[in-house]
Tab-separated table of C-alpha atoms in Angstrom:
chain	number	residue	atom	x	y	z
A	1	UNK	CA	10.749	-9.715	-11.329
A	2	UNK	CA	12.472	-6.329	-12.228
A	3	UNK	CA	11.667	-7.170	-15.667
A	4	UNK	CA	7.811	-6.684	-15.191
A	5	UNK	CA	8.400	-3.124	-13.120
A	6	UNK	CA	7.496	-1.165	-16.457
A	7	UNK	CA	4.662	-3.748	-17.052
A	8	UNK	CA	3.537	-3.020	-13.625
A	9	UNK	CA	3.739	0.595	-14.025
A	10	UNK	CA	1.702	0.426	-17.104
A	11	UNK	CA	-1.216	-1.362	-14.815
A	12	UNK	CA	-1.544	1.270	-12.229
A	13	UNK	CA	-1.123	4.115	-14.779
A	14	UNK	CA	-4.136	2.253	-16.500
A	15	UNK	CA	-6.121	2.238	-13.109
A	16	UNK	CA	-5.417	6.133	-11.738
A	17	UNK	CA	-6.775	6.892	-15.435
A	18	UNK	CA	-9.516	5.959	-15.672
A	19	UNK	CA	-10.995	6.577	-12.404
A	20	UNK	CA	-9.883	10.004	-12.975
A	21	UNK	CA	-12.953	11.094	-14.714
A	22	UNK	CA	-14.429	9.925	-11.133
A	23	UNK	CA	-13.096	12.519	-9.082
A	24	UNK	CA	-15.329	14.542	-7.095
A	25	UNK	CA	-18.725	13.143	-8.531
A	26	UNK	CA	-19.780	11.203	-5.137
A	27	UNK	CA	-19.194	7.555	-7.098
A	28	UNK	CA	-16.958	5.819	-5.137
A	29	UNK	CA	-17.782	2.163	-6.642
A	30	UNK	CA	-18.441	3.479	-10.067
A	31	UNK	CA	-14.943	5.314	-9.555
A	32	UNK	CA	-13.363	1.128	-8.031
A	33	UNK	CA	-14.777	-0.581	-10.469
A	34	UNK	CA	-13.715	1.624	-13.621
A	35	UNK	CA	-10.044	1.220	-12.066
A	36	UNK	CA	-10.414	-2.022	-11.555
A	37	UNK	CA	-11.340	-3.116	-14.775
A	38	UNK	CA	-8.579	-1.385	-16.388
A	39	UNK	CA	-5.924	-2.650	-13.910
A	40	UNK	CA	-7.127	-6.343	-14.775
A	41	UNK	CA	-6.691	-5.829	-18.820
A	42	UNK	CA	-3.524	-4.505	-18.369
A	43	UNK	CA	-2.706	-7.485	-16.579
A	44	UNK	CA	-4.084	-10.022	-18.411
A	45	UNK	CA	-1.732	-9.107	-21.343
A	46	UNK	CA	1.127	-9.379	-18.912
A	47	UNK	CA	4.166	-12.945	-19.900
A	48	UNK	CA	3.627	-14.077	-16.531
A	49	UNK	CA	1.600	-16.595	-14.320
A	50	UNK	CA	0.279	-14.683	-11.929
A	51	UNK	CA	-2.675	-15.507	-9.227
A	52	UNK	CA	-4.160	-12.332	-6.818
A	53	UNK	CA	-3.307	-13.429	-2.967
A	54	UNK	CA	-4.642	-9.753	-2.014
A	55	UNK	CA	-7.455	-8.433	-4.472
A	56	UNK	CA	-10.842	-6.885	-4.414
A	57	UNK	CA	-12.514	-9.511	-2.402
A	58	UNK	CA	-13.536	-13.532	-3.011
A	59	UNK	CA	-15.320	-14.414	-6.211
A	60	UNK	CA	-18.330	-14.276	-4.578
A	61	UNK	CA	-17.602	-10.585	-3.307
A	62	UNK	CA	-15.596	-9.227	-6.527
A	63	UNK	CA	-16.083	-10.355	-10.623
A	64	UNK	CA	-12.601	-8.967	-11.146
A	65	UNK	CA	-9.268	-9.167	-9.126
A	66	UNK	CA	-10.906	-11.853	-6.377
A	67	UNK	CA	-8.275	-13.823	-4.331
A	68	UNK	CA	-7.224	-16.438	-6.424
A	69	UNK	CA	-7.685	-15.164	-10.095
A	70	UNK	CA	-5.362	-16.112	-12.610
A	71	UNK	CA	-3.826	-13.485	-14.270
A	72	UNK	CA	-1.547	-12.705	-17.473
A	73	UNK	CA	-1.009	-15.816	-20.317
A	74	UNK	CA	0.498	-18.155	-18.204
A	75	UNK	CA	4.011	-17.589	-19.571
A	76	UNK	CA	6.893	-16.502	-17.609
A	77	UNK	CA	7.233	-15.787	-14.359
A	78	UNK	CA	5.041	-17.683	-11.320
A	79	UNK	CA	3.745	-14.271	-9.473
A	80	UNK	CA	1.804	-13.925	-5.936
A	81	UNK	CA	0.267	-10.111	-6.572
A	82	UNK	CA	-1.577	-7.727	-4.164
A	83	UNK	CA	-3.829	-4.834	-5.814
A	84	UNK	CA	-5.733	-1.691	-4.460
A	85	UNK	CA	-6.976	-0.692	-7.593
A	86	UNK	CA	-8.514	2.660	-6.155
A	87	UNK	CA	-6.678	3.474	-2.878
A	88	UNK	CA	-8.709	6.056	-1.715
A	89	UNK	CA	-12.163	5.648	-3.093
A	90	UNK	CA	-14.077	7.769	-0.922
A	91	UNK	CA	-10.968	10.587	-1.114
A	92	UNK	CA	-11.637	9.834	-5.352
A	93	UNK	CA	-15.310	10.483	-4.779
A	94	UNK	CA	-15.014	13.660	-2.522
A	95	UNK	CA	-12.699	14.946	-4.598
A	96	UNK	CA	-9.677	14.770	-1.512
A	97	UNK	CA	-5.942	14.437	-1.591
A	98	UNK	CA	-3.799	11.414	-1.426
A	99	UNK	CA	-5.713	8.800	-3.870
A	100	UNK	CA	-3.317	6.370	-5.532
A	101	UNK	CA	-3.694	3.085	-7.551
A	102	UNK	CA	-1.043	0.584	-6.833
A	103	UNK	CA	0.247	-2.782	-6.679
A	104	UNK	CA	2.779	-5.012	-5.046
A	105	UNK	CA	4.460	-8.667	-6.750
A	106	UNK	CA	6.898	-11.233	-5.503
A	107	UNK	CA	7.869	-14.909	-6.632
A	108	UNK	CA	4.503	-17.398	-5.857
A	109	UNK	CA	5.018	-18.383	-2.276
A	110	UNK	CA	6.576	-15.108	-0.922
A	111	UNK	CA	3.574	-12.700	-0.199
A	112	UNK	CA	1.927	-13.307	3.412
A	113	UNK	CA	-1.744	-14.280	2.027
A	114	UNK	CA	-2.783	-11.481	4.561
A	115	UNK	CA	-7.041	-11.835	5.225
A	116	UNK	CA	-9.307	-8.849	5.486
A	117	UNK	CA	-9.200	-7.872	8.958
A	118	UNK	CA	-7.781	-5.420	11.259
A	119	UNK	CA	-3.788	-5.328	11.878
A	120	UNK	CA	-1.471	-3.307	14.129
A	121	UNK	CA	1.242	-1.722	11.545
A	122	UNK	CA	4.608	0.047	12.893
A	123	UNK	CA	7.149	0.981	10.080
A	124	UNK	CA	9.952	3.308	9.770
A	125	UNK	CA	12.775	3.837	7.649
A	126	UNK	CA	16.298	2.711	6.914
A	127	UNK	CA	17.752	5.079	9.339
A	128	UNK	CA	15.978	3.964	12.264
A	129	UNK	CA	16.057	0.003	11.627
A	130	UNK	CA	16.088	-2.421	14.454
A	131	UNK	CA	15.341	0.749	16.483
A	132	UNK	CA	10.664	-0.057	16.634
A	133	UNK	CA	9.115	-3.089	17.538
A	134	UNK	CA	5.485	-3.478	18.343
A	135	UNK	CA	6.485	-6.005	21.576
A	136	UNK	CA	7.730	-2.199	23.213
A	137	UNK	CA	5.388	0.762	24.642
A	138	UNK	CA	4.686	3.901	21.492
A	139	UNK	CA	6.160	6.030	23.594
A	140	UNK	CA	10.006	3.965	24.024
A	141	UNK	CA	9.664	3.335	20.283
A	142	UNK	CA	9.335	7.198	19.650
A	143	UNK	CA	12.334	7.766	22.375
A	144	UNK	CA	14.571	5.140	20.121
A	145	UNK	CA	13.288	6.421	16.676
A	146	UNK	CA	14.662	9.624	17.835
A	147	UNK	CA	18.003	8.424	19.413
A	148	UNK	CA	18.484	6.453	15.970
A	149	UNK	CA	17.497	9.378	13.637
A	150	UNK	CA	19.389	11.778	16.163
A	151	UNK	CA	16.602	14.059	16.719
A	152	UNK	CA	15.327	15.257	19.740
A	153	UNK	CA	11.895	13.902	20.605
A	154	UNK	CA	10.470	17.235	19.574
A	155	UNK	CA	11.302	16.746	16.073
A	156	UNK	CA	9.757	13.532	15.770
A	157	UNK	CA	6.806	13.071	13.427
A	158	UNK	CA	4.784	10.272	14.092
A	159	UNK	CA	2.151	9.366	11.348
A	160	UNK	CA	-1.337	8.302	12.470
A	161	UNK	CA	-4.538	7.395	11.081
A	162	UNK	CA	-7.609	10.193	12.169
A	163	UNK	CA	-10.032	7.017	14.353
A	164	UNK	CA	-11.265	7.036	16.942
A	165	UNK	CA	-9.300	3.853	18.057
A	166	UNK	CA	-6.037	5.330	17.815
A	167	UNK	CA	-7.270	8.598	20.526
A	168	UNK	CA	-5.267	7.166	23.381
A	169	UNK	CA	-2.107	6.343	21.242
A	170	UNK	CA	-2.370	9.806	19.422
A	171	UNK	CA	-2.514	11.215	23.218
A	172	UNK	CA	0.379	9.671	24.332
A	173	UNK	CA	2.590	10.297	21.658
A	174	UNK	CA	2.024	14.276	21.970
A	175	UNK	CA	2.716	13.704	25.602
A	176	UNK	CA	6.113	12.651	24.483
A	177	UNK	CA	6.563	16.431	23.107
A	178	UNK	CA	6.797	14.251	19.599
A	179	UNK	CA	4.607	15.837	16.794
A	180	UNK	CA	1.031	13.327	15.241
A	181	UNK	CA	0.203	14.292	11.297
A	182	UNK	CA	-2.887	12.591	11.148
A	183	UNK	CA	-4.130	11.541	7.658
A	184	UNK	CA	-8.098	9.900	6.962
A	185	UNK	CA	-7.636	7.308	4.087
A	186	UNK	CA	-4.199	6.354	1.993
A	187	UNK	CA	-2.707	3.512	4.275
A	188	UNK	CA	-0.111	2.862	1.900
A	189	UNK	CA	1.198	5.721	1.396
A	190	UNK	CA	1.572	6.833	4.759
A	191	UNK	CA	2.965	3.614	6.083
A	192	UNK	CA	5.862	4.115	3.063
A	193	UNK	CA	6.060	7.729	3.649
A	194	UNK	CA	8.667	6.688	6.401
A	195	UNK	CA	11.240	5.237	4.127
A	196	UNK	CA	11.149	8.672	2.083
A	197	UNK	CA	13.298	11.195	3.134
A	198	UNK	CA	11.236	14.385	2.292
A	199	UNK	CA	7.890	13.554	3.766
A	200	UNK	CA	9.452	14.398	7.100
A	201	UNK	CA	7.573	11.261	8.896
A	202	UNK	CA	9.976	9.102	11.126
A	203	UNK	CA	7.408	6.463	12.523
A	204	UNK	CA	4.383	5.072	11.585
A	205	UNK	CA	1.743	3.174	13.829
A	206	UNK	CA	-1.637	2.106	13.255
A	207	UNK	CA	-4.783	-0.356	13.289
A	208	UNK	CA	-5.522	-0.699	9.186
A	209	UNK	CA	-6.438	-3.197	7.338
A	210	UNK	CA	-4.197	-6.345	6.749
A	211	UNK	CA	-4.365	-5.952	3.097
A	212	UNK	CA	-2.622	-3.159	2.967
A	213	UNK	CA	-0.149	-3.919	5.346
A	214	UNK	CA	1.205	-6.201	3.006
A	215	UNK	CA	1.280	-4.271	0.293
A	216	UNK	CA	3.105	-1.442	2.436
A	217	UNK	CA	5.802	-3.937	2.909
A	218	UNK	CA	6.879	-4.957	-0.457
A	219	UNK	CA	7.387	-1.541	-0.782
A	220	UNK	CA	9.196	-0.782	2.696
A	221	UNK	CA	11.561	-3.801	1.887
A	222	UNK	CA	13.038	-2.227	-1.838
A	223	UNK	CA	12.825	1.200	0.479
A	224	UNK	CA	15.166	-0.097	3.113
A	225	UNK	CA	12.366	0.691	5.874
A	226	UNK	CA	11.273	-1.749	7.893
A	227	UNK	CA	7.782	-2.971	9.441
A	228	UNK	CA	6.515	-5.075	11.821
A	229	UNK	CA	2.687	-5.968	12.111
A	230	UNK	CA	0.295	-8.494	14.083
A	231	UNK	CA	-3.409	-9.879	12.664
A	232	UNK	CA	-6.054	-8.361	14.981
A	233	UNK	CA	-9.006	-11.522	14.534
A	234	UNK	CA	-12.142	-10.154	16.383
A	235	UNK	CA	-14.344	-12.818	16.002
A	236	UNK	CA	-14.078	-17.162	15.580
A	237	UNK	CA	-14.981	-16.318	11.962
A	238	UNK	CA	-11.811	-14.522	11.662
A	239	UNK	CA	-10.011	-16.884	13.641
A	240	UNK	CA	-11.031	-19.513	10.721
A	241	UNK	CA	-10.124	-17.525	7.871
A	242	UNK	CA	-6.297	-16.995	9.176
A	243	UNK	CA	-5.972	-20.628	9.539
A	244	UNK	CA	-7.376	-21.438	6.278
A	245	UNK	CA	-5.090	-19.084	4.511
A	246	UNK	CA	-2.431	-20.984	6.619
A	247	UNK	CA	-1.593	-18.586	9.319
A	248	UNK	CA	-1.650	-21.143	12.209
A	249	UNK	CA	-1.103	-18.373	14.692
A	250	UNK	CA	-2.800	-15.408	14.165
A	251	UNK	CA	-1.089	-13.531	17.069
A	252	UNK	CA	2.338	-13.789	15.890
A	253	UNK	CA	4.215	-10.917	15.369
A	254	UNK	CA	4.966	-10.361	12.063
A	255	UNK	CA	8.603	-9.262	11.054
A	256	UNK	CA	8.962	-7.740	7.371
A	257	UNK	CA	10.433	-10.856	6.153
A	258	UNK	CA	7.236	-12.510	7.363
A	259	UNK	CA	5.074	-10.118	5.514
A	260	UNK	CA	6.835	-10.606	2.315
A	261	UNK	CA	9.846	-13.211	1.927
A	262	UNK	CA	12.000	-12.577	-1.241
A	263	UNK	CA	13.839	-8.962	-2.273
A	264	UNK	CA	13.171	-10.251	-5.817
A	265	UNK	CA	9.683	-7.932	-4.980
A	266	UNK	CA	8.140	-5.146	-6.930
A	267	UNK	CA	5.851	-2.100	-5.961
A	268	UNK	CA	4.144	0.056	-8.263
A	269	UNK	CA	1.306	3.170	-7.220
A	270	UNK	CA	0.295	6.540	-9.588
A	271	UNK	CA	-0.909	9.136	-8.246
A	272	UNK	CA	-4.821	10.065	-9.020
A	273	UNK	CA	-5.249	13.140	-6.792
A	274	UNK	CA	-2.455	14.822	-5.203
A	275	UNK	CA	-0.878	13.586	-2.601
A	276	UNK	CA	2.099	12.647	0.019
A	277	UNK	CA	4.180	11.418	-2.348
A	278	UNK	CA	3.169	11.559	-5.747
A	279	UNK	CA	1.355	14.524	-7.712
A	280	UNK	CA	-2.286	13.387	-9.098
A	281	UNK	CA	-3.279	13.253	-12.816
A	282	UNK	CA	-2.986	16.947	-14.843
A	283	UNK	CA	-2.918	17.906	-18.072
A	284	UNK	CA	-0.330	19.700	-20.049
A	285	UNK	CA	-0.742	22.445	-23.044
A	286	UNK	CA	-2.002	19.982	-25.880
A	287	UNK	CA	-4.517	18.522	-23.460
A	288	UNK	CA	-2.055	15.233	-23.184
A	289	UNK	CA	-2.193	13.624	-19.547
A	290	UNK	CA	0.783	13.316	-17.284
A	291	UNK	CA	0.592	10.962	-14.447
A	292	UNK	CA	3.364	10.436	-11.728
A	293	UNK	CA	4.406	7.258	-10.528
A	294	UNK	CA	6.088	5.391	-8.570
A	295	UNK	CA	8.190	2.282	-8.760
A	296	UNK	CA	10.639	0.306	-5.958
A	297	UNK	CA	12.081	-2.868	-7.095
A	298	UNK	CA	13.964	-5.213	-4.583
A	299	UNK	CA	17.719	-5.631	-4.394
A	300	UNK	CA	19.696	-3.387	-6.930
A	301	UNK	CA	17.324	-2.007	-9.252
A	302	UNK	CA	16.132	1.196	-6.600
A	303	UNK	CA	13.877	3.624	-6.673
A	304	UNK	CA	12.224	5.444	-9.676
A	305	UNK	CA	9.972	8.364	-9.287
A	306	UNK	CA	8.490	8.526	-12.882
A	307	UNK	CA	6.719	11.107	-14.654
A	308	UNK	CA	4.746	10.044	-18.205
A	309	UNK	CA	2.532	11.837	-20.450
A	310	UNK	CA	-0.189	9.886	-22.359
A	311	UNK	CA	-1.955	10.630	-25.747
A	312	UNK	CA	-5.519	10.708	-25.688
A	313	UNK	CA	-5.314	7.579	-27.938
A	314	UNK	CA	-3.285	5.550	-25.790
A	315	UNK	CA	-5.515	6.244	-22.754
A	316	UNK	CA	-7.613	3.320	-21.306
């Protein structure tokens, strides 16, 4: 797989690009769909065989990047991938922080096929491993991310999404004396945020979309982090689609390995605005465009936090 991390890089450069001219106008579809598009032709020219287990939505919901597409000529590799073309299309369209296209690939077999519906997400990072599980009360799995990371409780940073379904567990963890940096939209890369030293975040819990979740944890695995998660079903239709995407027990709780099975994994995400992690698009003196990226790759390849510039002519 670490042979296709450039490739990959080259896709979500493509995507953060062209949405670009998106930001701030109020478009969020126009703003998905022109990232979408160019993720998907960068793609299609990939050597692999690759089929979307997380996309943009069945074929009868999305022309491009549905569950199921096949993607790249059909030579190489055998690829499961996961895309958010546009993560962060209302924070593209108001012109907000944190925005990021990105995308996540393992070996066919080893992505969960992960439905759209709510799931409970814990993660932290290497440090605190083995320290968080989701069968324990928030407030012990602050108390042990802090005796791990050797912190007082006060020091602790939890990261949260701003809902109104996570009031009582934002309530509880300031009663803790721990600190809450709330964010509104960027699941990714808050849930990875953990596994990176300078963000300052120790632990992060929420109720996000299953989608992302999995795309979090190809990245969390090459990070060192680790996550746990469970599928939230609300309703018999739900129900149906985990157990026709052959999750025979949607309650399970789901260990990292579950979530994504080989290290052989790649994760790619540019920034668009500003963010967390990565600095959005810009331009430099000639009027060139520099992007910043990011790329983990599983086992011994690492970490690469990757700055490019791009000639008008080579834009998409």
């Amino acid at each position: 797989m670490n042979h296709l991390a450039l490739d990959f890089l080259r896709v979500t450069q493509s995507a953060a690009l062209a949405a670009k001219p998106w930001i701030g106008r109020g478009c969020k579809h126009e703003a998905d769909d022109a990232a979408t598009t160019a993720m998907r032709g960068v793609l299609q020219r990939m050597e692999m065989d690759g089929v979307v287990v997380i996309g943009e939505g069945e074929l009868d919901e999305a022309p491009m990047l549905y569950i199921g597409e096949r993607l790249g000529t059909g030579r190489g590799p055998r690829v499961d991938i996961a895309v958010d073309p546009l993560e962060g299309t209302t924070l593209v369209a108001s012109g907000q922080d944190n925005s990021t296209a990105v995308i996540a690939a393992a070996p066919r077999g080893t992505l969960l096929h992960a439905p759209d519906m709510y799931m409970e997400k814990l993660a932290v990072g290497p440090k605190a491993k083995g320290a968080a599980s989701l069968e324990r009360p928030l407030v012990d799995n602050v108390a042990a991310v802090a005796a791990a990371l050797h912190k007082d409780i006060s020091d602790v940073t939890v990261m949260m999404q701003y809902r109104d379904r996570h009031q009582a567990a934002i309530d509880m963890v300031r009663r803790t004396g721990a600190r809450v940096r709330l964010f509104d939209d960027g699941d990714v890369t808050c849930a990875i945020s953990v596994a990176v030293e300078e963000t300052g975040v120790d632990l992060f819990y929420g109720i996000g979309g299953a989608p992302e979740g999995v795309i979090s944890a190809v990245a969390l695995k090459g990070l060192g982090g680790e996550m746990q998660a469970r599928l939230l079903p609300g309703t018999e239709a739900e129900y149906e689609r985990c157990r026709s995407m052959g999750i025979a027990d949607p309650h399970k709780l789901l260990t990292l390995h579950d979530l994504v099975s080989s290290d052989d994994c790649v994760f790619a995400a540019t920034g668009i605005t500003t963010g967390l992690l990565l600095a959005g698009i810009s331009k430099d003196a000639g009027h060139a465009e520099i992007t910043h990226s990011l790329i983990v790759c599983g086992g011994q390849a690492g970490t690469h936090f990757i700055r490019s510039v791009h000639e008008r002519e080579e834009q998409v």
